[in-house]
GROMACS .gro file of C-alpha atoms in nm:
model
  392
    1UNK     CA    1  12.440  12.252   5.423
    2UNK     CA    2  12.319  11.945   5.541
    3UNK     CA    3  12.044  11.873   5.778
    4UNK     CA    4  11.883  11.604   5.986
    5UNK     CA    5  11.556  11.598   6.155
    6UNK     CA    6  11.533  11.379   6.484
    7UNK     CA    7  11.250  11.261   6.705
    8UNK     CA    8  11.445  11.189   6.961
    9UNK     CA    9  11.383  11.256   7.355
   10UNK     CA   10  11.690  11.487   7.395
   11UNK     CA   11  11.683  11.749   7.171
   12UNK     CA   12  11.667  11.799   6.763
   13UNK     CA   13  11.957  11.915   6.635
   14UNK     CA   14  12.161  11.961   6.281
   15UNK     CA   15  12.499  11.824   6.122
   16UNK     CA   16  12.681  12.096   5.908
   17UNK     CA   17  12.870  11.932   5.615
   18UNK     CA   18  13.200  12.075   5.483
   19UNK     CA   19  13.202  12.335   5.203
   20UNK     CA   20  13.439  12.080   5.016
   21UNK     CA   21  13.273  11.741   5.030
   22UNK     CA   22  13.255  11.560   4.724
   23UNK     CA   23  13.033  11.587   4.412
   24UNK     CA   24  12.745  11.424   4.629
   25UNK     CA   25  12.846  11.638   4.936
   26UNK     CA   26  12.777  11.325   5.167
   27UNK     CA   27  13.131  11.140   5.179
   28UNK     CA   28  13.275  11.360   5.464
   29UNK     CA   29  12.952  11.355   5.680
   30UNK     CA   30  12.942  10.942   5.634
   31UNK     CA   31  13.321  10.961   5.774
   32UNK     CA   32  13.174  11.203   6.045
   33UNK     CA   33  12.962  10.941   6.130
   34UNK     CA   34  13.098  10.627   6.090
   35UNK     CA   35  13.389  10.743   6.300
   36UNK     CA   36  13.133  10.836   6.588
   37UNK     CA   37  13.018  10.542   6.816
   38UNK     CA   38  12.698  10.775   6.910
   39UNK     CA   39  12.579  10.746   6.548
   40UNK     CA   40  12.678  10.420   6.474
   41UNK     CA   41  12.543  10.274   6.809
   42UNK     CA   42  12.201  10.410   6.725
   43UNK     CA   43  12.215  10.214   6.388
   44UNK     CA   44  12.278   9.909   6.486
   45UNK     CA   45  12.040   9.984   6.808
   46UNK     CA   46  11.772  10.018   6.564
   47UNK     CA   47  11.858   9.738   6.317
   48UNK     CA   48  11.846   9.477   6.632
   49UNK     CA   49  11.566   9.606   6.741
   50UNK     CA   50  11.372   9.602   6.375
   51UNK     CA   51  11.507   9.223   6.348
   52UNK     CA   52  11.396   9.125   6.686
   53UNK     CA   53  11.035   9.280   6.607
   54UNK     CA   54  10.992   9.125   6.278
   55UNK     CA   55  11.123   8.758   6.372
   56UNK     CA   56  10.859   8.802   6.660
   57UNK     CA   57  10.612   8.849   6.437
   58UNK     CA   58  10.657   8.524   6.201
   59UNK     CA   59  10.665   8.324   6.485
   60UNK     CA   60  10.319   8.466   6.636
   61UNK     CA   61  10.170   8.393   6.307
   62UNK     CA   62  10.327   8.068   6.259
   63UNK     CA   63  10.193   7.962   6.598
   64UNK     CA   64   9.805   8.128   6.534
   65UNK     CA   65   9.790   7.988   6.214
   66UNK     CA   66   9.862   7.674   6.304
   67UNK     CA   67   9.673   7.631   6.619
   68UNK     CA   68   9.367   7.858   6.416
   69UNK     CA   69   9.128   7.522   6.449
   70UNK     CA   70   9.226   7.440   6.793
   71UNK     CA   71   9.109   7.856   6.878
   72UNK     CA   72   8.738   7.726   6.885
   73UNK     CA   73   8.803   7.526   7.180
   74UNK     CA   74   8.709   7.844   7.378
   75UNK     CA   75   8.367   7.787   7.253
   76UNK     CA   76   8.365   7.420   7.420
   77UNK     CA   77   8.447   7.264   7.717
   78UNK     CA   78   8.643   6.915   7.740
   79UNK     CA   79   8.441   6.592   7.744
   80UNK     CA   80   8.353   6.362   8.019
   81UNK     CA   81   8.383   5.987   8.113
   82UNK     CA   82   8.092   5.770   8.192
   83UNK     CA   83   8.045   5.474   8.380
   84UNK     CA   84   7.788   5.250   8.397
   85UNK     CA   85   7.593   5.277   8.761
   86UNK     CA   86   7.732   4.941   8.921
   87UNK     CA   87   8.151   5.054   8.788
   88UNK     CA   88   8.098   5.358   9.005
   89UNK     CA   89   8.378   5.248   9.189
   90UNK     CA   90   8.541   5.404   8.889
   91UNK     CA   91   8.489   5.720   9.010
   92UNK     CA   92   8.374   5.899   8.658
   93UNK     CA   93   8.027   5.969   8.569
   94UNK     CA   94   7.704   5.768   8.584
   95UNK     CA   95   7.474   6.032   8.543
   96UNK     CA   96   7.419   6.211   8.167
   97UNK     CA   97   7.239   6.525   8.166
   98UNK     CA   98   7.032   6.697   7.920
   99UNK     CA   99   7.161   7.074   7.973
  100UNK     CA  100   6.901   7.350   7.797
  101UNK     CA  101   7.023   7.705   7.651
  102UNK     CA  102   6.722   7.966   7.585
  103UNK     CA  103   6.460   7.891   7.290
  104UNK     CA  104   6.516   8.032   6.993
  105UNK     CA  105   6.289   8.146   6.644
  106UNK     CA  106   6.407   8.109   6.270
  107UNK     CA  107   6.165   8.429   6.197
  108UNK     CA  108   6.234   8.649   6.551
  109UNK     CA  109   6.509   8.749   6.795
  110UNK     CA  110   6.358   8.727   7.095
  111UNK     CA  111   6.491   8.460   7.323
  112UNK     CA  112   6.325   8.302   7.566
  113UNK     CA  113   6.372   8.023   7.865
  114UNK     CA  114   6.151   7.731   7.846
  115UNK     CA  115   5.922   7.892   8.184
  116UNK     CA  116   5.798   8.067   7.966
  117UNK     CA  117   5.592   7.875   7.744
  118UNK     CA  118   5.530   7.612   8.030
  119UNK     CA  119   5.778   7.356   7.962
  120UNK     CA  120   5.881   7.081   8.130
  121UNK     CA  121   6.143   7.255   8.390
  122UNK     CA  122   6.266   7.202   8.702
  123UNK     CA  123   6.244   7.502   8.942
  124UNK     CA  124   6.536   7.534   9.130
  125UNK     CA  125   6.761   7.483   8.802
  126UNK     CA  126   7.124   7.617   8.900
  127UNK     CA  127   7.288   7.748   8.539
  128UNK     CA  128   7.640   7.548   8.466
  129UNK     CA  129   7.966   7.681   8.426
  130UNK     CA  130   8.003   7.693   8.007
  131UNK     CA  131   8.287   7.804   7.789
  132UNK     CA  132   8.424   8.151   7.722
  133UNK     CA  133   8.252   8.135   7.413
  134UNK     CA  134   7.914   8.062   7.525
  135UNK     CA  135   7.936   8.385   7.762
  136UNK     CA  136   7.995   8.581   7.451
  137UNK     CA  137   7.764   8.471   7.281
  138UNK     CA  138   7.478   8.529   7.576
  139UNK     CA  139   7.430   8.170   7.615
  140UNK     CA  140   7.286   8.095   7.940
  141UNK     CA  141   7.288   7.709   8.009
  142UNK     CA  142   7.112   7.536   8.273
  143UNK     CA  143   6.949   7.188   8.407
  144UNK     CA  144   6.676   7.020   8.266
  145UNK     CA  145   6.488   6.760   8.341
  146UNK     CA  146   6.612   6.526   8.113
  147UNK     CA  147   6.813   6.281   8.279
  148UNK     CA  148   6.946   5.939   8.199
  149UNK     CA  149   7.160   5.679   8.383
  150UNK     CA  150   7.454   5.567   8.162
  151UNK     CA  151   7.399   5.262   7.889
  152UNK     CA  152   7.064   5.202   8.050
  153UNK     CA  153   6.797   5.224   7.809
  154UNK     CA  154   6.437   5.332   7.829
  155UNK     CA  155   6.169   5.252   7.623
  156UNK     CA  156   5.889   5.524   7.820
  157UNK     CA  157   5.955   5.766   8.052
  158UNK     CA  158   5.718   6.041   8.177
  159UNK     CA  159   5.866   6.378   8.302
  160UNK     CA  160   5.551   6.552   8.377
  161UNK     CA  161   5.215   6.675   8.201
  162UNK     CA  162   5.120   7.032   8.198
  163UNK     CA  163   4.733   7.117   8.168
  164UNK     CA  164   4.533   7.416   8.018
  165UNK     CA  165   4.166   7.478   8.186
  166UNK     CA  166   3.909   7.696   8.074
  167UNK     CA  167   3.860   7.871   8.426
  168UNK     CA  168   4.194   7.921   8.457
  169UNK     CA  169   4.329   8.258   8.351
  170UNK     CA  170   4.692   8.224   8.381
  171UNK     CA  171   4.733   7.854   8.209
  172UNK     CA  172   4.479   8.000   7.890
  173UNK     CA  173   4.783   8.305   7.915
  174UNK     CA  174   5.042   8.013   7.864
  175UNK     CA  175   4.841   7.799   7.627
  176UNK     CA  176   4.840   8.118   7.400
  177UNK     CA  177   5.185   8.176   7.459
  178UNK     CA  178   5.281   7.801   7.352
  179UNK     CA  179   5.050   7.856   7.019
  180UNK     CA  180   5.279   8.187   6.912
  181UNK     CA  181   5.587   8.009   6.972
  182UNK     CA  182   5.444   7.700   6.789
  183UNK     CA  183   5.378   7.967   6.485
  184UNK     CA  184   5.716   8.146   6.525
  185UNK     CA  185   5.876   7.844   6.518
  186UNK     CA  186   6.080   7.837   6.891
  187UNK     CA  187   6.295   7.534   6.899
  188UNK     CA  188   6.501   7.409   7.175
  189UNK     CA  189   6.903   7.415   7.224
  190UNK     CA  190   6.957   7.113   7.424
  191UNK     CA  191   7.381   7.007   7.488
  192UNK     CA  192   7.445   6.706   7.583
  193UNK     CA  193   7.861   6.677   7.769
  194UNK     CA  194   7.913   6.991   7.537
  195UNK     CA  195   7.797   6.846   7.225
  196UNK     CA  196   7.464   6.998   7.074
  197UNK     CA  197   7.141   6.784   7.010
  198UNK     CA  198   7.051   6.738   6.649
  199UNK     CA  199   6.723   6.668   6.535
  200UNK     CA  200   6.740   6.385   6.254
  201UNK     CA  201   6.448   6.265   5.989
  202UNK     CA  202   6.471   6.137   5.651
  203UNK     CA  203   6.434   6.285   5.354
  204UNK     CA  204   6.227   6.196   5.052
  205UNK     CA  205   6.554   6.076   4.893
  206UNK     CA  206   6.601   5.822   5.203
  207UNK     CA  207   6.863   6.060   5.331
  208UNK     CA  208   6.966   6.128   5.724
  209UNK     CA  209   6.877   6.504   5.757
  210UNK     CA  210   7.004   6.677   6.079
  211UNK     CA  211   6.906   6.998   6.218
  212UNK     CA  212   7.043   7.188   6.517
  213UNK     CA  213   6.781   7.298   6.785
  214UNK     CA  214   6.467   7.056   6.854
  215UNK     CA  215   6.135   7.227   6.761
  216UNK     CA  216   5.818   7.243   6.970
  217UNK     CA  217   5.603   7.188   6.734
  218UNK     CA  218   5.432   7.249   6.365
  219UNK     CA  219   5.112   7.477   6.285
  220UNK     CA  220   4.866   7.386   5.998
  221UNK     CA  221   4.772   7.781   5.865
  222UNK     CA  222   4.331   7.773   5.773
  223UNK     CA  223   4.429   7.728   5.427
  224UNK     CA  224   4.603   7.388   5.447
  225UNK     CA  225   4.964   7.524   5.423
  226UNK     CA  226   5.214   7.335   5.611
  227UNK     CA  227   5.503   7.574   5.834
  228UNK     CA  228   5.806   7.383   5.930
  229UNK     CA  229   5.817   7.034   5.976
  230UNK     CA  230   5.446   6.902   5.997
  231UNK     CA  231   5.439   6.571   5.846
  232UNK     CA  232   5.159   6.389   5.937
  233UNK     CA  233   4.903   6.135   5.766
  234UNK     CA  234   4.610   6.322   5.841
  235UNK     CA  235   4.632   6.682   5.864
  236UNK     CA  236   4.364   6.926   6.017
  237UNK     CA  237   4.348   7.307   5.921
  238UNK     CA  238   4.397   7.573   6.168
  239UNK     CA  239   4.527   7.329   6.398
  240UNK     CA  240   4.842   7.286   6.635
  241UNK     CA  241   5.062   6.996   6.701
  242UNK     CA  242   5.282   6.978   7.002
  243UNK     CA  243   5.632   6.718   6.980
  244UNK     CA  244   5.565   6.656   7.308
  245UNK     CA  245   5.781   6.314   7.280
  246UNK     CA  246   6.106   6.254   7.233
  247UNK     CA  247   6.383   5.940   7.112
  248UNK     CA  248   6.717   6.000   7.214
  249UNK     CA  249   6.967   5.801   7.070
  250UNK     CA  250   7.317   5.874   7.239
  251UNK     CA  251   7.633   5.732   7.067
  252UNK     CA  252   7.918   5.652   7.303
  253UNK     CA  253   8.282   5.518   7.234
  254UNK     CA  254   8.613   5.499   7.363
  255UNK     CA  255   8.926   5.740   7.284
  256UNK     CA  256   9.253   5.683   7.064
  257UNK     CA  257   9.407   5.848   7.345
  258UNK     CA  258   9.426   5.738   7.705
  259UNK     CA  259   9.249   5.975   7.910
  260UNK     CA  260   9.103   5.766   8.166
  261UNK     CA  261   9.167   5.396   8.263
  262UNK     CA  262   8.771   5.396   8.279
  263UNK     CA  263   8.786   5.410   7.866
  264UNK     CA  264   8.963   5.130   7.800
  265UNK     CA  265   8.643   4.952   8.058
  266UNK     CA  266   8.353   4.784   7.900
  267UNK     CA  267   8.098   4.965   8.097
  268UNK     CA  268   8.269   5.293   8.033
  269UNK     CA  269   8.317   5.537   7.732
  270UNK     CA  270   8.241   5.891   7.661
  271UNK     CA  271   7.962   6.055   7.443
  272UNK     CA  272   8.027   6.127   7.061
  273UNK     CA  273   7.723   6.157   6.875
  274UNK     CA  274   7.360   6.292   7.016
  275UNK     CA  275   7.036   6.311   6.789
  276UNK     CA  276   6.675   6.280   6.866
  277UNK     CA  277   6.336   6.239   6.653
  278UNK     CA  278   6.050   6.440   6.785
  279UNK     CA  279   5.700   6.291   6.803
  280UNK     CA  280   5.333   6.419   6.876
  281UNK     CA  281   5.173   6.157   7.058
  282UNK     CA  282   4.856   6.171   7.292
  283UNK     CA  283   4.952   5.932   7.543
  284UNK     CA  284   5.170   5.905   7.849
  285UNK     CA  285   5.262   5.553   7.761
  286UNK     CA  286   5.486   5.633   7.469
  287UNK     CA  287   5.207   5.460   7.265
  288UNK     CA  288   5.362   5.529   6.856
  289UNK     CA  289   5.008   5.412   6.754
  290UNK     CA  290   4.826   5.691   6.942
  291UNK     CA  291   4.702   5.983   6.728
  292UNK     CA  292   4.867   6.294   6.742
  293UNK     CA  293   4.834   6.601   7.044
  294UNK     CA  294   4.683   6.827   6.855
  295UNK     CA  295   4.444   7.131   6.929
  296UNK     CA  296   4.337   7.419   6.716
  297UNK     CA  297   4.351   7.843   6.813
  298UNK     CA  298   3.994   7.808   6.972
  299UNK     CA  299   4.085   7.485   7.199
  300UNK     CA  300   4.058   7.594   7.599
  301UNK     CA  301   4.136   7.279   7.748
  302UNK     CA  302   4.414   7.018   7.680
  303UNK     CA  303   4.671   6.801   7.864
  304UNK     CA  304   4.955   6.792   7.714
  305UNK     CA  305   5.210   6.452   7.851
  306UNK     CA  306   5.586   6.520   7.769
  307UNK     CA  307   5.798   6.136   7.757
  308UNK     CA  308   6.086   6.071   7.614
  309UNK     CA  309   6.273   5.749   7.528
  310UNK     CA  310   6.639   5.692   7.537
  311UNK     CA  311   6.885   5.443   7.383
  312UNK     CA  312   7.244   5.410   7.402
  313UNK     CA  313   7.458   5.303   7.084
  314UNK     CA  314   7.793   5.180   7.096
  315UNK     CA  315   8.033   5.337   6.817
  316UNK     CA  316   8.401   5.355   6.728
  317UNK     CA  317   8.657   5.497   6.861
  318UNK     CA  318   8.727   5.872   6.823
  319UNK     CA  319   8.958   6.137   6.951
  320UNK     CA  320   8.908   6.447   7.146
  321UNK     CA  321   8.961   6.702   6.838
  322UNK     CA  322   8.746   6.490   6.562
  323UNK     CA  323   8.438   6.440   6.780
  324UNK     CA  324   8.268   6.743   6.657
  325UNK     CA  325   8.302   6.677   6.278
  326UNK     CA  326   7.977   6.471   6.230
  327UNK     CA  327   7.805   6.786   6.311
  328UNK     CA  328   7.887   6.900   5.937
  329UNK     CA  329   7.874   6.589   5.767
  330UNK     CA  330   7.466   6.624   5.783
  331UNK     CA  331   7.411   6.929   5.702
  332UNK     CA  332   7.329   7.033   5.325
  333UNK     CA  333   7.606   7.185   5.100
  334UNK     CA  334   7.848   7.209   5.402
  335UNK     CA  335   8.201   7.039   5.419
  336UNK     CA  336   8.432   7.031   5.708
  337UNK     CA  337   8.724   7.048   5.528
  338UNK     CA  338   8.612   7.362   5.334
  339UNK     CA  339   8.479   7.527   5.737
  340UNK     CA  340   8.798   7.446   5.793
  341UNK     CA  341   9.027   7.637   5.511
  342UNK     CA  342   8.782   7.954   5.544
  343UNK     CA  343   8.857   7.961   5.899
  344UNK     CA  344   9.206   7.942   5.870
  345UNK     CA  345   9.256   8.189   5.585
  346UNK     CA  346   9.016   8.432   5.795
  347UNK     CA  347   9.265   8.427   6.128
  348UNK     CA  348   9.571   8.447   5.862
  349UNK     CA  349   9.457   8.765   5.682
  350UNK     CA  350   9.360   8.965   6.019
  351UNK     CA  351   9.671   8.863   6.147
  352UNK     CA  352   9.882   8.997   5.845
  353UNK     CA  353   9.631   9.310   5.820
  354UNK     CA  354   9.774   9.350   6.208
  355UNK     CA  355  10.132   9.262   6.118
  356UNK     CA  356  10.147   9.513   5.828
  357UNK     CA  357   9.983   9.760   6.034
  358UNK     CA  358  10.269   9.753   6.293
  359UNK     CA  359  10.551   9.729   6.063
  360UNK     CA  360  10.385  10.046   5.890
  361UNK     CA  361  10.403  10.263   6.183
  362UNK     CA  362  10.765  10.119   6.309
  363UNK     CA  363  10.878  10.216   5.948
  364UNK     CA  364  10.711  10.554   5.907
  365UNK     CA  365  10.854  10.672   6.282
  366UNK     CA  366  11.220  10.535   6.145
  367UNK     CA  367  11.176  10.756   5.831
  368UNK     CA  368  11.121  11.037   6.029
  369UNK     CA  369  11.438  11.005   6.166
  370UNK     CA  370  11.694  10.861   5.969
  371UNK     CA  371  11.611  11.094   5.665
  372UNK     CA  372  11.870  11.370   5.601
  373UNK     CA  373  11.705  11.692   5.423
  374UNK     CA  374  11.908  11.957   5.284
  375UNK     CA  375  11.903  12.310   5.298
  376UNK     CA  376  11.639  12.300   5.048
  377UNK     CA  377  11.377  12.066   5.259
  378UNK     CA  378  11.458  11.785   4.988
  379UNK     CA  379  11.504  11.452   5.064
  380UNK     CA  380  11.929  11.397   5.063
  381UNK     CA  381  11.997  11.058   5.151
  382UNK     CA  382  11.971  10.804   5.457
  383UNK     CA  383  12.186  10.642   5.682
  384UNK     CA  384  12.424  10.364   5.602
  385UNK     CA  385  12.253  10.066   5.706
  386UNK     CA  386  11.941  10.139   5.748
  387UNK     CA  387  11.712   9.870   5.516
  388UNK     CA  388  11.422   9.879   5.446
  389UNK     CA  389  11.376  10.202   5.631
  390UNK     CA  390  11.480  10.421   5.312
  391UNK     CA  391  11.242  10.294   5.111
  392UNK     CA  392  11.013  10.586   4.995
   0.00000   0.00000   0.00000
C-alpha cells in the first residue's frame, strides 16, 4: 500500500497501489497517474509556476545589483543650476545657500541646533524639504545665514556679532554653553545644493586634508595639551579659541550632459566641489593679521564677530553621478572604488540570503506534497517531473 500526503485546500486523501505492481511497486500507480489529467495538470501547474518564480528572481537581482550604487540617491537630492544675477532672465538660480543640519560631537551623542550655543541664526528659519535618507537618518535641515550671490566674490562679510556681559545672566548661560561645546568638540554640518562642506588644511607632509563637519573651535587644557585642531603660533593655557571666520571656496562647472541650456552659458554652471578653512580672528574686518578670539573659562565678557569670505572657482566638467567622488579622494586610507565593491557585494549577499530564503520555503511546502510514503511512513518515491523538489 501506497500513500500520499497532500496539503491541499480540498481534502487529503490516499492512492491504493495494486497487489501486483512490479518489483518497485510504483509502475502501475505512475500509469494511474500519467493517464489522469488531474495529476498531471497539477505537475506541470507547479513546474510553471516554480520557473516563473525563480526567473523572477534573477532578474530582481540582476536589476538591484546593478543599480546597487545608484540606491544612495535616496540619500541626495538632484543638483541645481546657477546663474549669475544679471542672466536671471535664465530663469535658474542666482542665489546659493548655506543650508545647516544639527551640531554634532566626536566624544557625545547629543545633537544640538546652532540656538543653542548662540550662533549666528536666523529666527524664522523654515527647515527644507531633504531626501528620504536624511529623514531616516533624523537629519533636520534648515536656513542659515550664509548666503552668497552666484560667481560674485567677497573678500569680508559680517553676518552678525553676538556679545557675553557680566550682568547678564542668560548670555554668561550661553557663553558657558559655547565653552562645553568648544571642549566636546561640536562641529557644524553645513550642505551646500546637497553636497556637504568639508573643512580642508594641510598637513605637515604639504598634503590637502579634508574633514566633514566645520568645528567651532579648539580648547588649550591648563597643562598645555592641544584637543582637536588648535594650531596656533602662540598658544595660551586654559584658554578658548572660537573659528569665528570662515573662507569658502565653491567650485562650479558645467555638465557632460545637457540638463539645462543655462550650462552650456558662461555665467551659468552648477556646484561640484565645497570646502572652507576656519579662522579665529578678532576683528570684523576680516583682518588675517589680527590676533586670535580667544578667552579663557574665567572670561565674563567678550564679543565675538562671525565673517566669512567667499570665492568662486571655475572647474571642469563633471556629470551628475561622479560629482560626489572627491568626497573620498581626501580622506585617509579610503578609496572610492573599494566603497564601491563593499557596497555592492553587501546589497548582493542580502539579496541572495532573501532569495534562498524563499526558494527554501517554496521547496519545503512542495516536499510536503509531492512525497509518496508507504505503509511504513518511509519515504517511497516522488512524482515524475518534479526537479529539484525531490531532493532530500
Amino acid at each position: 500500500m501506497v500513500i500520499k500526503q497532500s496539503t491541499t485546500d480540498s481534502a487529503n486523501y490516499t492512492h491504493i497501489s495494486n497487489a501486483a505492481n512490479t518489483a518497485s511497486g510504483l509502475s502501475p500507480f505512475y500509469n494511474d497517474i500519467g493517464g489522469s489529467g488531474r495529476g498531471s495538470g497539477r505537475v506541470e501547474k507547479r513546474i510553471t509556476i516554480s520557473m516563473f518564480v525563480m526567473v523572477t528572481d534573477i532578474l530582481i537581482l540582476v536589476l538591484l545589483s546593478t543599480s546597487s550604487i545608484r540606491a544612495c540617491s535616496l540619500f541626495i537630492n538632484p543638483r541645481n543650476v546657477f546663474c549669475r544675477t544679471d542672466a536671471s532672465e535664465l530663469k535658474n538660480k542666482t542665489l546659493v545657500e548655506v543650508f545647516a543640519n544639527h551640531l554634532d560631537s566626536t566624544e557625545f551623542m547629543l545633537p544640538y541646533d546652532d540656538s543653542y550655543f548662540n550662533f549666528c541664526s536666523i529666527a524664522d528659519g523654515i527647515s527644507i524639504r531633504t531626501s528620504l535618507g536624511h529623514n531616516l537618518l533624523g537629519d533636520r535641515i534648515r536656513s542659515s545665514p550664509y548666503k552668497f550671490q552666484f560667481r560674485k566674490d567677497e573678500s569680508c562679510h559680517h553676518v552678525c556679532t553676538k556679545k557675553y556681559e557680566s550682568s547678564n545672566i542668560q548670555q554668561q548661560k550661553m557663553l558657558q554653553r559655547l565653552m562645553k561645546g568648544i571642549i566636546s568638540n561640536y562641529q557644524h554640518y553645513w550642505t551646500i545644493d546637497s553636497l556637504p562642506v568639508r573643512t580642508c588644511y594641510i598637513s605637515a607632509q604639504n598634503e590637502e586634508i579634508c574633514t566633514f563637519g566645520v568645528p567651532i573651535g579648539c580648547y588649550i587644557t591648563k597643562n598645555g595639551e592641544t584637543k582637536h585642531l588648535c594650531n596656533f603660533r602662540e598658544k595660551r593655557n586654559d584658554t578658548f579659541y572660537v573659528f569665528n571666520h570662515i573662507d569658502f571656496e565653491i567650485t562650479y562647472g558645467g555638465s557632460q550632459h545637457r540638463e539645462s541650456v543655462a550650462l552650456h552659458d558662461e555665467d551659468c554652471g552648477s556646484i561640484s566641489v565645497v570646502k572652507v578653512q576656519v579662522r579665529s580672528l578678532n576683528s570684523d574686518k576680516c583682518n588675517y593679521s589680527s590676533e586670535a578670539l580667544m578667552f579663557q573659562s574665567t572670561t565674563e565678557y567678550i564679543n565675538i564677530p562671525f565673517t566669512y569670505t567667499i570665492k568662486f572657482v571655475k572647474g571642469a566638467q563633471n556629470s551628475w553621478g561622479s560629482r560626489w567622488h572627491y568626497l573620498f579622494k581626501s580622506i585617509p586610507q579610503t578609496d572610492i572604488e573599494g566603497f564601491s565593491v563593499s557596497l555592492s557585494l553587501i546589497i548582493i549577499l542580502f539579496l541572495l540570503l532573501v532569495i534562498a530564503i524563499i526558494r527554501f520555503c517554496v521547496s519545503h511546502e512542495n516536499l510536503t506534497r509531492d512525497i509518496w510514503y508507504d505503509k511504513n511512513g518511509e519515504i517511497a518515491s516522488c512524482w515524475v517531473n518534479t526537479g529539484f523538489n525531490c531532493l532530500k
